[in-house]
Amino acid sequence: MSTDISAHIALNRFGYGIRSGDRPPDDARRYLLRQMERFDPKPAAIAAREDVSAKPGEILEMLRRLRRERQRSGGDTAMMDMSMGDEAIPSEVRQSYMSAGRFLRTDIALRTNVAIGSDTPFAERMVHFWANHFSVSAQKPGTHYQVGAHEFDAIRPHVFGRFSDMLRAAVLHPAMLLYLDQFQSVGPSSRFMQFRRRRQQGIGGGPQGLNENLAREIFELHTLGVDGGYSQGDVTEFAKALTGWTVSGIGRIDRFAEDKPNGAAFVAPAHEPGARQIMGRTYRDSGSDQALDVIADLARHPSTARFIAAKLARHFAGDEPPASLVAKLEKDFLATGGDLASLTRTLVEAPESWVAGPVKYRQPFEWLVASLRLCGVDDLDFRRISGALDQLGQLPWRAPSPAGYDDLEGSWAGPDALFRRVELAERLARNVRTDTVLEHAERAFPGALSDHTRTWLARAESGHQALGLLLVSPEMMRR
Amino acid sequence: MTMNLNRRTMLAGSLALSAGLTLPKMAFAQGTGSKKLLFVLLRGAADGMAMAAPIGDPGFAALREANLGDYESAVRADTMFAIHPAFERVGEAYASGDALFVHATATAYRERSHFDGQNMLETGGASPYAARDGWLNRLVGMIAADSGTEPPRALAIAPTMPLALRGDAPASSYAPSALPQASDAFMERVGLLYEGDPQLGALWERALETQAMAGDSDMRNLRDAEAAGELAASLMNGEGAAQIAMIELGGWDTHANQRGAFARAARQLDTLLGAYRKGVGGDWNDTLVVVATEFGRTASLNGTGGTDHGTGGAALLMGGAVKGGRVLADWPGLAPSQLHEGRDLRPTTALESVLAGALAEHMRLDPARAMAQLFPGRSASPSSGLIGV
C-alpha cells in the first residue's frame, strides 16, 4: 500500500512543520509555490524593530576614544580587542556590551517568533538558508546590532528576487563589513596611506593597509566555491577593489564617507587606485563601482551556479543530493542569470525533492521552531528562546565560522545534542494543553507516522509525556 | 519533595531498566589500556609564529615589528624561539621537559581555506573531502583491532561530534548543559521509543553512558577554560572513563589587531592545558596531549595589525613521556625568498608525520601502519623519537 505523503513532505522537508490548529495542505506543490507570492519580507514585527544603525559606529568610536586615552597614559594598546572576561574593562564599555548582547537576544527571538507564527514557513526556510549562506556572526564590537539587520534588510527582500542583488546587499552590509574586517582595509597606495606615510604615522595607530578576509570569503563561500577557479592573486586584487567600502560613522575618515545602502559607506581616499585584473578580466578604477562590477560578474559565473545548486539541493534533498537535481538547479541558475524565484520553483517542481522517507536530520533551529509551532507556543520570553537555541548548539548569527552552520547530518546527530533535545522537549511539553496528542501527531506527519511511534504515544503515562515523546520522535528529528 | 538522587546512579539505573543494557567492559590490551590521549584542535588557524616566535631569525623583527614587545620578557625556548608570554603553564611544562613544539609544520594542504584545511586535518585524507571519517575515529578502530578487545572509549568534549571523531568506531560527545534535567520516567520512555530506530537508538545509548560518566556537574558550558580542562581530566579518570578525548578551541582567526586577540586565545589554551595536567595527576606519564591547527598565518602582519591565512605553523605535544624541552624545526628562514609563495612560513615538516609518529609511540602501535591508516596516501614517514618509551 502506498500512501500519499506529499503533504507531510511539504510541511516538514520544505517547511517548519505544522502549526497547532492548522490542517495539512491538499495540494502540496501549490501550497509551497503560493508561499512565494504570499511571503512578506517585512512583517509588522520586523518593521517595528528599533533603528539601531548608528550603534556600531558609536561603539567603535567609544573604543577608539578609550584607546587613545589609554595610550596617552601609557597603558595597554590592545583595547579594540577587549572582551567581557577582562578585569580592566571600563564600566562604560561593559554597559555598552551588555546592551548590545540584550539587543542581539531580542533579534534572535524576533527571527524565531516570525518563523513560529508564519503561514509561509517554506519562505522562512529559504530566508534562513540564504542567511546561513551569507553567514554573519556577532562576535566583534558593533556587530551585535547589525547581524539581525543583515538578515532583515539584506536577505529577506531578495529571497525570491535576483541572486546578484542579494549578494551585493549581503556582502556590503555593515554586519559583513565588520565581521570580515573589510571596514578597516585600506589600499596600500591610496591617498589615505600616502598621507599617513608623509606624516610618518607609525604602527599601532589604526589601519595600515590591506585585509583580504572578505575578498577571499566572497570567492570561497558566497560565489565560486573553493575550487571555483580563483587564485591567491585574484584574492589580493579583489581585496584592493573592495578598499574604501566601510561602515559609516567611524574614524577621522568619516568626513570623506559617501553613504551607501543599509549603513555602509564608501571612503574614496582609502580606495586603492588603478585597474584590477581578476580571473582574466580587467576592472577599470570606477571607485565604489569597481567592487560592484566584480560582484556582478561573480553572481553569474558558472562556478557560482554550480556551487549554489549543490548547496541548495543538499539542504532540501539530502546530504548527498541526486546529481540530476543539482544539474537542474545549475541549469536554471545559468539560464536565468540567478533568478531565485525560478530556482525555487525548479526545486519544488523536481521529483527528486519529493522522494519518500526522510532525507535530512533536522538542525537544532529547525527542530525548535517546529516543536514550538507544533505546541502552539508563540509567546516565549526572548531570553528563553535564545537560551534554548544556545543550549541546542545553534544560536542564530553565532556560527563558528563564516561558512555558517554546517548542513550535514554528522554535525548535528550527536549523542549529547540528542540528550539536550530530550531535556528541552520534556520541559516544553509541560506547559502545553495535551488532550489530543495522537490526533496532533497524525496531522503533523500525515501518512508518515510509524506504528511504533503511535504505540508509544498511546501508551504514555500522561498527555504531557506523550507530547514530549512526539517532540523527540524519529518523525520529528528528520525531514 | 523530590528525591535528591545522584545523577550517575539514576542514569545507570534507568539505562539498565530501559533497554537491558550493560556498560561495556573496560578491558584493554597490555600497554595500551592505561594510555590517555587528548587531542586539542585550534579552529581558525592559530599563528605558529606568535606561539613560538622565531626571534633569532634576522627577518622576524621586520615582519612582526608591532608585536615584538610581547617577547621582550618572554621565556626563551632556545636561541631561536621565544614562547608567547600567555603560555605560562605550557612554558613550565617546556622547562621541565614535558612540552615539545614542532615548528614550520603543516598538513599536505596548500590552499588557504579554513574549511578545507580543517577537513584535511580532521579526516587525515590526502585532499579535502577525500576521507569521510576522522583519523581519531580510525585510531579507535585500530587500537581495538590490534588488541582484540572492546574499542577504547572515545569522547568529544563538545555538544556535537567533531569530524575527527566521526566514523565507524563508537564515540560519544558531551558538554555541560544548562537545561533542566529530564525525568527518569521520560528518559526511560525515550529509550523505548528509539528501540525501533538504529541511529537514534545508538545515539541515545551513548548519550546515557556519557551522562553517567560525567556524573553531577555544576558546569553550564565550556567557556571557562579552567573548568573545561578539569572536566576533560575527570572524564578521562577512573572506571568507565574515556581513554581518547578531543576538545576544540576557537578564537584563532586573528585577521585584525592580533596582539590582544592572540594573547586571549593563548591564555585560554594555556589555562585549559594547565588544569588538564593538574587533573590528570599521577597519570601524566601515560598521557599525551596533541595540540594542532589547520594551517599557519602570513609571516608578515597585514594592514590591520593581524595576519591572514598562511601555510606553515606550529604544533604542540605535552605529556610526562614527551621528549620535550625543545622546538623541533627544520627552520626554513624568513627572508622574502625563503617564504612560501613570498608570504607564508614554508612548511618543512609534515604534520601528519608528527601526529602518526607521536600517537604510534604513545599508544605502542606500529608507526608505519599508523601512518598508512590514519593519514593514507602520504609519502612522508612517521616521525620518531617524540615520546619516551
Short mmCIF file of N, CA and C in Angstrom, two decimals, chain B residues 261-351:
data_model
loop_
_atom_site.label_atom_id
_atom_site.label_comp_id
_atom_site.label_asym_id
_atom_site.label_seq_id
_atom_site.Cartn_x
_atom_site.Cartn_y
_atom_site.Cartn_z
N ALA B 261 44.03 39.76 20.61
CA ALA B 261 43.19 38.59 20.31
C ALA B 261 43.98 37.30 20.48
N PHE B 262 45.23 37.29 20.03
CA PHE B 262 46.02 36.07 20.17
C PHE B 262 46.33 35.79 21.64
N ALA B 263 46.68 36.83 22.37
CA ALA B 263 47.01 36.63 23.79
C ALA B 263 45.82 36.03 24.52
N ARG B 264 44.63 36.49 24.16
CA ARG B 264 43.42 36.00 24.85
C ARG B 264 43.20 34.52 24.53
N ALA B 265 43.30 34.17 23.26
CA ALA B 265 43.11 32.78 22.87
C ALA B 265 44.19 31.89 23.50
N ALA B 266 45.42 32.39 23.50
CA ALA B 266 46.53 31.60 24.04
C ALA B 266 46.36 31.38 25.55
N ARG B 267 45.87 32.41 26.24
CA ARG B 267 45.62 32.27 27.69
C ARG B 267 44.58 31.19 27.94
N GLN B 268 43.54 31.17 27.12
CA GLN B 268 42.50 30.13 27.24
C GLN B 268 43.12 28.74 27.10
N LEU B 269 43.93 28.59 26.05
CA LEU B 269 44.56 27.29 25.80
C LEU B 269 45.47 26.92 26.96
N ASP B 270 46.26 27.88 27.41
CA ASP B 270 47.21 27.61 28.49
C ASP B 270 46.47 27.21 29.77
N THR B 271 45.39 27.91 30.07
CA THR B 271 44.61 27.61 31.26
C THR B 271 44.02 26.21 31.17
N LEU B 272 43.48 25.89 30.00
CA LEU B 272 42.87 24.58 29.81
C LEU B 272 43.91 23.47 29.98
N LEU B 273 45.07 23.66 29.35
CA LEU B 273 46.10 22.62 29.42
C LEU B 273 46.64 22.48 30.84
N GLY B 274 46.78 23.62 31.52
CA GLY B 274 47.27 23.58 32.90
C GLY B 274 46.30 22.84 33.81
N ALA B 275 45.03 23.15 33.67
CA ALA B 275 44.01 22.50 34.50
C ALA B 275 43.93 21.00 34.18
N TYR B 276 44.06 20.69 32.90
CA TYR B 276 44.01 19.28 32.50
C TYR B 276 45.18 18.52 33.11
N ARG B 277 46.37 19.10 33.02
CA ARG B 277 47.55 18.44 33.56
C ARG B 277 47.39 18.18 35.05
N LYS B 278 46.88 19.19 35.75
CA LYS B 278 46.69 19.06 37.19
C LYS B 278 45.68 17.96 37.48
N GLY B 279 44.58 17.95 36.69
CA GLY B 279 43.53 16.97 36.91
C GLY B 279 43.96 15.54 36.63
N VAL B 280 44.83 15.38 35.66
CA VAL B 280 45.31 14.05 35.30
C VAL B 280 46.19 13.47 36.40
N GLY B 281 46.86 14.34 37.11
CA GLY B 281 47.63 13.94 38.28
C GLY B 281 48.70 12.92 37.97
N GLY B 282 48.65 11.80 38.68
CA GLY B 282 49.69 10.78 38.59
C GLY B 282 49.72 10.04 37.26
N ASP B 283 48.67 10.24 36.44
CA ASP B 283 48.65 9.56 35.13
C ASP B 283 49.37 10.36 34.04
N TRP B 284 49.99 11.46 34.45
CA TRP B 284 50.61 12.35 33.47
C TRP B 284 51.65 11.62 32.60
N ASN B 285 52.35 10.67 33.19
CA ASN B 285 53.36 9.95 32.41
C ASN B 285 52.75 9.08 31.33
N ASP B 286 51.48 8.73 31.49
CA ASP B 286 50.79 7.91 30.50
C ASP B 286 49.89 8.76 29.60
N THR B 287 50.08 10.06 29.65
CA THR B 287 49.17 10.97 28.94
C THR B 287 49.91 11.70 27.82
N LEU B 288 49.24 11.79 26.68
CA LEU B 288 49.76 12.62 25.59
C LEU B 288 48.69 13.63 25.20
N VAL B 289 49.09 14.88 25.15
CA VAL B 289 48.21 15.94 24.66
C VAL B 289 48.78 16.42 23.33
N VAL B 290 47.94 16.45 22.32
CA VAL B 290 48.36 16.91 21.00
C VAL B 290 47.56 18.16 20.65
N VAL B 291 48.25 19.24 20.37
CA VAL B 291 47.57 20.50 20.01
C VAL B 291 47.94 20.83 18.56
N ALA B 292 46.92 20.96 17.72
CA ALA B 292 47.21 21.25 16.30
C ALA B 292 46.16 22.20 15.73
N THR B 293 46.50 22.80 14.61
CA THR B 293 45.60 23.76 13.94
C THR B 293 45.67 23.53 12.44
N GLU B 294 44.70 24.08 11.68
CA GLU B 294 44.61 23.69 10.25
C GLU B 294 45.76 24.21 9.39
N PHE B 295 46.23 25.41 9.66
CA PHE B 295 47.43 25.92 8.97
C PHE B 295 47.93 27.14 9.72
N GLY B 296 49.07 27.66 9.30
CA GLY B 296 49.62 28.85 9.94
C GLY B 296 49.07 30.12 9.30
N ARG B 297 49.72 31.23 9.62
CA ARG B 297 49.24 32.51 9.10
C ARG B 297 50.38 33.23 8.38
N THR B 298 50.06 34.32 7.70
CA THR B 298 51.09 35.01 6.94
C THR B 298 52.25 35.42 7.84
N ALA B 299 53.46 35.39 7.30
CA ALA B 299 54.64 35.72 8.09
C ALA B 299 54.58 37.19 8.52
N SER B 300 54.07 38.01 7.65
CA SER B 300 54.04 39.45 7.92
C SER B 300 52.68 39.85 8.49
N LEU B 301 52.68 40.90 9.29
CA LEU B 301 51.41 41.46 9.73
C LEU B 301 50.74 42.14 8.53
N ASN B 302 49.42 42.10 8.48
CA ASN B 302 48.71 42.75 7.38
C ASN B 302 48.42 44.21 7.71
N GLY B 303 47.58 44.83 6.91
CA GLY B 303 47.31 46.24 7.08
C GLY B 303 46.47 46.59 8.29
N THR B 304 45.94 45.58 8.98
CA THR B 304 45.07 45.87 10.11
C THR B 304 45.60 45.23 11.40
N GLY B 305 46.91 45.12 11.48
CA GLY B 305 47.52 44.62 12.72
C GLY B 305 47.25 43.15 12.97
N GLY B 306 46.82 42.43 11.93
CA GLY B 306 46.56 41.00 12.08
C GLY B 306 47.38 40.21 11.08
N THR B 307 47.04 38.95 10.92
CA THR B 307 47.69 38.12 9.91
C THR B 307 46.62 37.39 9.13
N ASP B 308 46.89 37.14 7.86
CA ASP B 308 45.92 36.44 7.01
C ASP B 308 46.27 34.95 6.93
N HIS B 309 45.43 34.20 6.26
CA HIS B 309 45.62 32.75 6.17
C HIS B 309 46.97 32.43 5.54
N GLY B 310 47.71 31.53 6.15
CA GLY B 310 49.04 31.20 5.66
C GLY B 310 49.21 29.71 5.48
N THR B 311 50.42 29.22 5.72
CA THR B 311 50.71 27.81 5.46
C THR B 311 51.39 27.15 6.67
N GLY B 312 52.70 27.32 6.81
CA GLY B 312 53.41 26.66 7.92
C GLY B 312 53.02 27.26 9.26
N GLY B 313 52.94 26.40 10.27
CA GLY B 313 52.60 26.86 11.61
C GLY B 313 53.28 25.98 12.65
N ALA B 314 52.69 25.95 13.84
CA ALA B 314 53.30 25.18 14.92
C ALA B 314 52.30 24.20 15.51
N ALA B 315 52.82 23.12 16.09
CA ALA B 315 52.00 22.17 16.85
C ALA B 315 52.69 21.97 18.19
N LEU B 316 51.94 21.44 19.14
CA LEU B 316 52.46 21.28 20.50
C LEU B 316 52.13 19.89 21.01
N LEU B 317 53.12 19.23 21.57
CA LEU B 317 52.90 17.94 22.24
C LEU B 317 53.22 18.13 23.71
N MET B 318 52.36 17.60 24.58
CA MET B 318 52.62 17.66 26.02
C MET B 318 52.34 16.32 26.65
N GLY B 319 53.04 16.03 27.71
CA GLY B 319 52.82 14.78 28.44
C GLY B 319 54.07 14.39 29.18
N GLY B 320 53.90 13.54 30.20
CA GLY B 320 55.03 13.17 31.04
C GLY B 320 56.10 12.42 30.27
N ALA B 321 55.69 11.72 29.21
CA ALA B 321 56.67 10.91 28.47
C ALA B 321 57.16 11.60 27.20
N VAL B 322 56.64 12.81 26.96
CA VAL B 322 57.09 13.53 25.77
C VAL B 322 58.55 13.93 25.95
N LYS B 323 59.35 13.72 24.92
CA LYS B 323 60.74 14.15 24.97
C LYS B 323 60.79 15.63 24.66
N GLY B 324 60.42 16.40 25.64
CA GLY B 324 60.15 17.82 25.43
C GLY B 324 61.34 18.71 25.73
N GLY B 325 60.99 19.98 26.02
CA GLY B 325 62.03 20.95 26.28
C GLY B 325 62.78 21.36 25.02
N ARG B 326 62.15 21.19 23.87
CA ARG B 326 62.82 21.57 22.62
C ARG B 326 61.79 21.98 21.57
N VAL B 327 62.25 22.73 20.62
CA VAL B 327 61.43 23.10 19.46
C VAL B 327 62.00 22.33 18.28
N LEU B 328 61.19 21.46 17.74
CA LEU B 328 61.64 20.64 16.62
C LEU B 328 61.32 21.38 15.34
N ALA B 329 62.35 21.77 14.63
CA ALA B 329 62.09 22.52 13.39
C ALA B 329 63.26 22.41 12.43
N ASP B 330 62.95 22.16 11.19
CA ASP B 330 63.92 22.31 10.12
C ASP B 330 63.66 23.71 9.57
N TRP B 331 64.27 24.70 10.24
CA TRP B 331 63.82 26.09 10.05
C TRP B 331 64.09 26.60 8.64
N PRO B 332 63.06 27.04 7.94
CA PRO B 332 63.22 27.44 6.53
C PRO B 332 63.72 28.86 6.35
N GLY B 333 63.66 29.69 7.40
CA GLY B 333 64.09 31.07 7.27
C GLY B 333 62.94 31.99 6.88
N LEU B 334 63.13 33.27 7.12
CA LEU B 334 62.05 34.24 6.93
C LEU B 334 62.37 35.30 5.87
N ALA B 335 63.50 35.16 5.20
CA ALA B 335 63.80 36.12 4.13
C ALA B 335 62.74 35.97 3.04
N PRO B 336 62.43 37.06 2.32
CA PRO B 336 61.36 37.01 1.32
C PRO B 336 61.47 35.79 0.39
N SER B 337 62.69 35.47 -0.02
CA SER B 337 62.86 34.35 -0.96
C SER B 337 62.64 33.01 -0.27
N GLN B 338 62.70 33.00 1.06
CA GLN B 338 62.54 31.73 1.79
C GLN B 338 61.08 31.45 2.14
N LEU B 339 60.23 32.46 1.97
CA LEU B 339 58.82 32.28 2.34
C LEU B 339 58.08 31.50 1.26
N HIS B 340 57.09 30.74 1.69
CA HIS B 340 56.23 30.01 0.76
C HIS B 340 55.38 31.03 0.00
N GLU B 341 55.48 31.01 -1.31
CA GLU B 341 54.76 31.95 -2.18
C GLU B 341 54.99 33.40 -1.77
N GLY B 342 56.18 33.65 -1.22
CA GLY B 342 56.56 35.01 -0.87
C GLY B 342 55.81 35.60 0.30
N ARG B 343 55.02 34.78 1.03
CA ARG B 343 54.22 35.37 2.11
C ARG B 343 54.10 34.53 3.36
N ASP B 344 54.19 33.18 3.25
CA ASP B 344 53.93 32.33 4.41
C ASP B 344 55.19 31.61 4.87
N LEU B 345 55.19 31.24 6.15
CA LEU B 345 56.26 30.37 6.65
C LEU B 345 56.22 29.06 5.85
N ARG B 346 57.39 28.69 5.31
CA ARG B 346 57.44 27.50 4.47
C ARG B 346 57.39 26.24 5.34
N PRO B 347 56.45 25.35 5.09
CA PRO B 347 56.40 24.14 5.92
C PRO B 347 57.51 23.16 5.52
N THR B 348 58.24 22.68 6.51
CA THR B 348 59.34 21.75 6.24
C THR B 348 59.12 20.41 6.92
N THR B 349 58.12 20.32 7.80
CA THR B 349 57.82 19.06 8.49
C THR B 349 56.35 18.74 8.27
N ALA B 350 56.07 17.50 7.84
CA ALA B 350 54.68 17.11 7.63
C ALA B 350 54.00 16.89 8.98
N LEU B 351 52.93 17.63 9.21
CA LEU B 351 52.20 17.49 10.48
C LEU B 351 51.68 16.06 10.65
#
